[in-house]
Amino acid sequence: MSDSRILSTRTRPTHHPSDALLVGYGAGCLCEGLSLAVALHLLHCPDCRAALAAVDAVGGALLEECPPDPLERLTLADTLACLDRLPEAAPPPRAGGAGERAAPGLPWPLRPYVAGSLETAPWRRLAPGVERVRLLRGARGGATHLLRVTPGTAVPHHGHAGLELTVVLSGSFTDERGRYAAGDMAEADGDVRHRPVADPDAACLCLLATDAPLRFTGLLGRLLRPFLGL
């Protein structure tokens, strides 16, 4: 699959992040993997970009109405001393030691995480017809992956210990809640159990981000759980 075909469709997404998720993204409250997923959807969705701009405008107006708090007087030496005590910022994580060469054909939010091209990324076979590239590992057992699923192949049935965001980059998949095509976001929490199946016309490439481990409910999923890393 050519990198240039990722998110190339001009149709607008029909599945969007919740209002709460957009507010969390705008406030900077989401973990890195979930933020990456929302950024990929926003890249393709003018409706959610407009909604996010409205959220930012409301937040700015509320801040302007807050009375200012008095600040204690600090000398230049005090300020420099505070800066010296700040920990050095860590560079953003990259996939598998990707180095400084990012994949130029990918959507820009993904470029810091994938080296070279999509085809030269370190794909790992998880199950027949399912491959993944791990991009991030979360602090609470969550993770962020690229998943590539061959046409007609199902991901094992599973539930969620936290939040799962799936953004379709190319192709499409269907689960118990509907069909998701390029640009769509599937948002699932602990109340959702599903079995996504790649549609038969093309392979499905998506970004999957979680903030807690998945809970596989089928026998195959439980057997594969130690190897899936999802």
Coordinates of C-alpha atoms in Angstrom, one line a residue:
M1 CA 0.0 0.0 0.0
S2 CA 1.5 3.4 -1.0
D3 CA 1.9 6.0 1.7
S4 CA 0.3 8.6 -0.6
R5 CA -3.1 6.7 -0.4
I6 CA -3.4 7.1 3.4
L7 CA -6.3 9.4 4.2
S8 CA -6.5 10.4 0.6
T9 CA -10.3 10.1 0.3
R10 CA -12.2 13.4 0.1
T11 CA -15.4 12.2 1.8
R12 CA -16.0 13.5 5.3
P13 CA -15.9 11.1 8.2
T14 CA -19.2 10.0 9.6
H15 CA -17.8 8.7 13.0
H16 CA -16.3 11.3 15.3
P17 CA -14.7 11.7 18.8
S18 CA -17.1 12.6 21.6
D19 CA -17.4 16.1 22.9
A20 CA -15.6 15.1 26.1
L21 CA -12.7 13.7 24.1
L22 CA -12.4 16.9 22.0
V23 CA -12.4 19.0 25.2
G24 CA -9.7 16.8 26.7
Y25 CA -7.6 17.1 23.6
G26 CA -8.0 20.9 23.5
A27 CA -7.0 21.1 27.2
G28 CA -4.0 18.9 26.7
C29 CA -5.3 16.3 29.1
L30 CA -5.0 13.2 26.9
C31 CA -2.0 10.8 26.9
E32 CA 0.3 10.9 23.9
G33 CA -1.3 8.0 22.0
L34 CA -4.9 9.2 22.4
S35 CA -3.8 12.7 21.3
L36 CA -2.2 11.2 18.2
A37 CA -5.4 9.5 17.3
V38 CA -7.5 12.6 17.7
A39 CA -4.9 14.6 15.7
L40 CA -5.2 12.1 12.8
H41 CA -9.0 12.4 12.8
L42 CA -8.8 16.2 13.0
L43 CA -6.5 16.2 10.0
H44 CA -9.4 14.7 7.9
C45 CA -12.4 16.3 9.6
P46 CA -13.3 19.9 9.1
D47 CA -16.4 19.5 11.3
C48 CA -14.3 18.5 14.4
R49 CA -11.7 21.1 13.6
A50 CA -14.5 23.7 13.8
A51 CA -15.8 22.2 17.0
L52 CA -12.4 22.3 18.6
A53 CA -11.9 25.9 17.6
A54 CA -15.2 26.7 19.4
V55 CA -14.0 24.8 22.5
D56 CA -10.8 26.8 22.4
A57 CA -12.7 30.1 22.0
V58 CA -15.0 29.3 25.0
G59 CA -12.0 28.3 27.1
G60 CA -10.2 31.6 26.2
A61 CA -13.3 33.6 27.1
L62 CA -13.6 32.0 30.5
L63 CA -9.9 32.7 31.2
E64 CA -10.4 36.3 30.3
E65 CA -13.2 36.6 32.9
C66 CA -11.2 35.2 35.7
P67 CA -9.7 37.8 38.1
P68 CA -5.9 37.9 38.0
D69 CA -4.0 36.4 40.9
P70 CA -1.2 38.6 42.4
L71 CA 2.3 37.3 41.6
E72 CA 5.1 37.6 44.0
R73 CA 8.1 39.7 43.0
L74 CA 10.9 37.6 41.5
T75 CA 14.3 38.9 40.6
L76 CA 16.0 37.8 37.4
A77 CA 18.4 35.6 39.4
D78 CA 15.3 33.9 41.1
T79 CA 13.8 33.2 37.7
L80 CA 17.0 31.8 36.2
A81 CA 17.4 29.6 39.3
C82 CA 13.9 28.2 38.8
L83 CA 14.6 27.4 35.2
D84 CA 17.8 25.6 36.1
R85 CA 15.8 23.3 38.4
L86 CA 13.4 22.2 35.7
P87 CA 14.0 18.7 34.3
E88 CA 15.3 18.5 30.7
A89 CA 12.4 17.7 28.3
A90 CA 12.6 14.2 26.9
P91 CA 12.4 13.8 23.1
P92 CA 9.1 12.4 21.7
P93 CA 9.3 8.6 21.5
R94 CA 9.8 7.0 18.1
A95 CA 8.9 3.6 16.8
G96 CA 11.6 1.0 17.3
G97 CA 14.5 3.4 17.3
A98 CA 13.4 5.1 14.2
G99 CA 16.1 7.7 14.2
E100 CA 15.8 11.1 12.6
R101 CA 14.5 10.0 9.2
A102 CA 10.8 10.2 9.3
A103 CA 8.4 8.9 6.6
P104 CA 7.5 11.9 4.4
G105 CA 4.5 10.3 2.7
L106 CA 2.6 9.7 6.0
P107 CA 0.1 12.1 7.5
W108 CA 2.2 14.7 9.4
P109 CA 1.1 13.6 12.9
L110 CA 2.5 10.1 12.3
R111 CA 5.8 11.2 10.8
P112 CA 7.9 11.4 14.1
Y113 CA 6.9 7.8 14.9
V114 CA 7.6 5.9 11.7
A115 CA 11.0 5.6 10.0
G116 CA 11.5 5.4 6.2
S117 CA 8.2 4.3 4.6
L118 CA 5.2 2.4 5.6
E119 CA 6.4 -0.7 3.8
T120 CA 9.8 -0.6 5.5
A121 CA 8.3 -0.1 9.0
P122 CA 9.0 -3.0 11.5
W123 CA 5.7 -4.9 11.0
R124 CA 5.2 -7.9 13.3
R125 CA 2.7 -10.7 12.5
L126 CA 0.2 -11.0 15.3
A127 CA -2.2 -13.5 13.8
P128 CA -3.1 -14.8 10.4
G129 CA -3.9 -11.6 8.4
V130 CA -3.1 -9.2 11.2
E131 CA 0.2 -7.2 11.5
R132 CA 1.2 -4.4 13.8
V133 CA 3.9 -1.8 14.3
R134 CA 4.1 -0.6 17.9
L135 CA 4.5 3.2 18.1
L136 CA 4.1 3.9 21.9
R137 CA 3.8 2.0 25.1
G138 CA 1.7 3.7 27.8
A139 CA 2.3 4.0 31.5
R140 CA -0.9 2.1 32.6
G141 CA -0.6 -0.8 30.2
G142 CA -2.0 1.0 27.2
A143 CA -0.2 1.2 23.8
T144 CA -0.4 2.8 20.4
H145 CA 0.0 0.7 17.2
L146 CA -0.4 0.8 13.5
L147 CA -2.6 -2.2 12.5
R148 CA -2.8 -3.7 9.0
V149 CA -5.5 -6.2 8.5
T150 CA -6.1 -8.2 5.3
P151 CA -9.5 -8.1 3.6
G152 CA -12.2 -10.1 5.4
T153 CA -10.0 -10.8 8.5
A154 CA -11.3 -10.3 12.0
V155 CA -9.5 -8.9 15.1
P156 CA -10.3 -11.2 18.1
H157 CA -13.4 -10.3 20.1
H158 CA -12.5 -8.0 23.0
G159 CA -13.5 -5.5 25.6
H160 CA -11.7 -2.7 27.2
A161 CA -10.2 -1.8 30.6
G162 CA -10.0 1.8 29.6
L163 CA -10.4 3.9 26.4
E164 CA -9.7 2.7 22.9
L165 CA -9.5 5.0 19.9
T166 CA -9.2 3.6 16.4
V167 CA -8.7 5.9 13.4
V168 CA -9.0 4.3 9.9
L169 CA -6.2 5.5 7.6
S170 CA -7.1 3.5 4.6
G171 CA -9.6 0.7 3.8
S172 CA -12.5 0.1 6.2
F173 CA -13.8 -2.2 8.9
T174 CA -17.1 -3.2 10.3
D175 CA -18.1 -4.1 13.9
E176 CA -21.3 -4.4 15.9
R177 CA -21.7 -0.6 15.9
G178 CA -21.3 0.1 12.2
R179 CA -18.9 0.6 9.3
Y180 CA -15.8 2.8 9.7
A181 CA -13.9 4.2 6.6
A182 CA -10.9 6.4 6.1
G183 CA -10.9 9.3 8.6
D184 CA -13.5 7.8 10.9
M185 CA -12.8 7.3 14.6
A186 CA -14.2 4.5 16.6
E187 CA -14.3 5.4 20.3
A188 CA -14.8 2.5 22.8
D189 CA -14.7 2.3 26.5
G190 CA -15.4 -0.4 29.2
D191 CA -19.0 -0.8 28.1
V192 CA -18.1 -1.8 24.6
R193 CA -17.2 -5.3 23.4
H194 CA -16.7 -5.9 19.7
R195 CA -15.1 -7.9 16.9
P196 CA -13.8 -5.6 14.2
V197 CA -13.6 -7.2 10.7
A198 CA -11.8 -5.6 7.8
D199 CA -14.2 -5.2 4.9
P200 CA -13.6 -7.6 1.9
D201 CA -12.7 -5.0 -0.8
A202 CA -9.3 -3.8 0.6
A203 CA -6.8 -4.2 3.5
C204 CA -7.6 -2.0 6.5
L205 CA -4.8 0.2 7.9
C206 CA -5.6 2.0 11.1
L207 CA -4.1 3.5 14.2
L208 CA -5.2 1.9 17.5
A209 CA -4.5 3.8 20.7
T210 CA -5.5 2.6 24.2
D211 CA -4.8 4.0 27.7
A212 CA -5.2 0.5 29.4
P213 CA -4.9 -3.1 28.2
L214 CA -7.6 -4.7 26.0
R215 CA -9.7 -7.6 27.5
F216 CA -9.9 -10.4 25.0
T217 CA -13.1 -12.5 25.5
G218 CA -12.8 -15.2 22.9
L219 CA -10.7 -18.4 23.3
L220 CA -8.4 -17.4 20.5
G221 CA -7.9 -13.9 21.8
R222 CA -7.1 -15.2 25.3
L223 CA -4.6 -17.7 23.9
L224 CA -2.9 -14.9 21.8
R225 CA -3.0 -12.3 24.6
P226 CA 0.6 -12.7 25.7
F227 CA 1.8 -12.2 22.1
L228 CA -0.6 -9.5 20.9
G229 CA 0.7 -6.6 23.1
L230 CA -2.5 -4.7 22.6

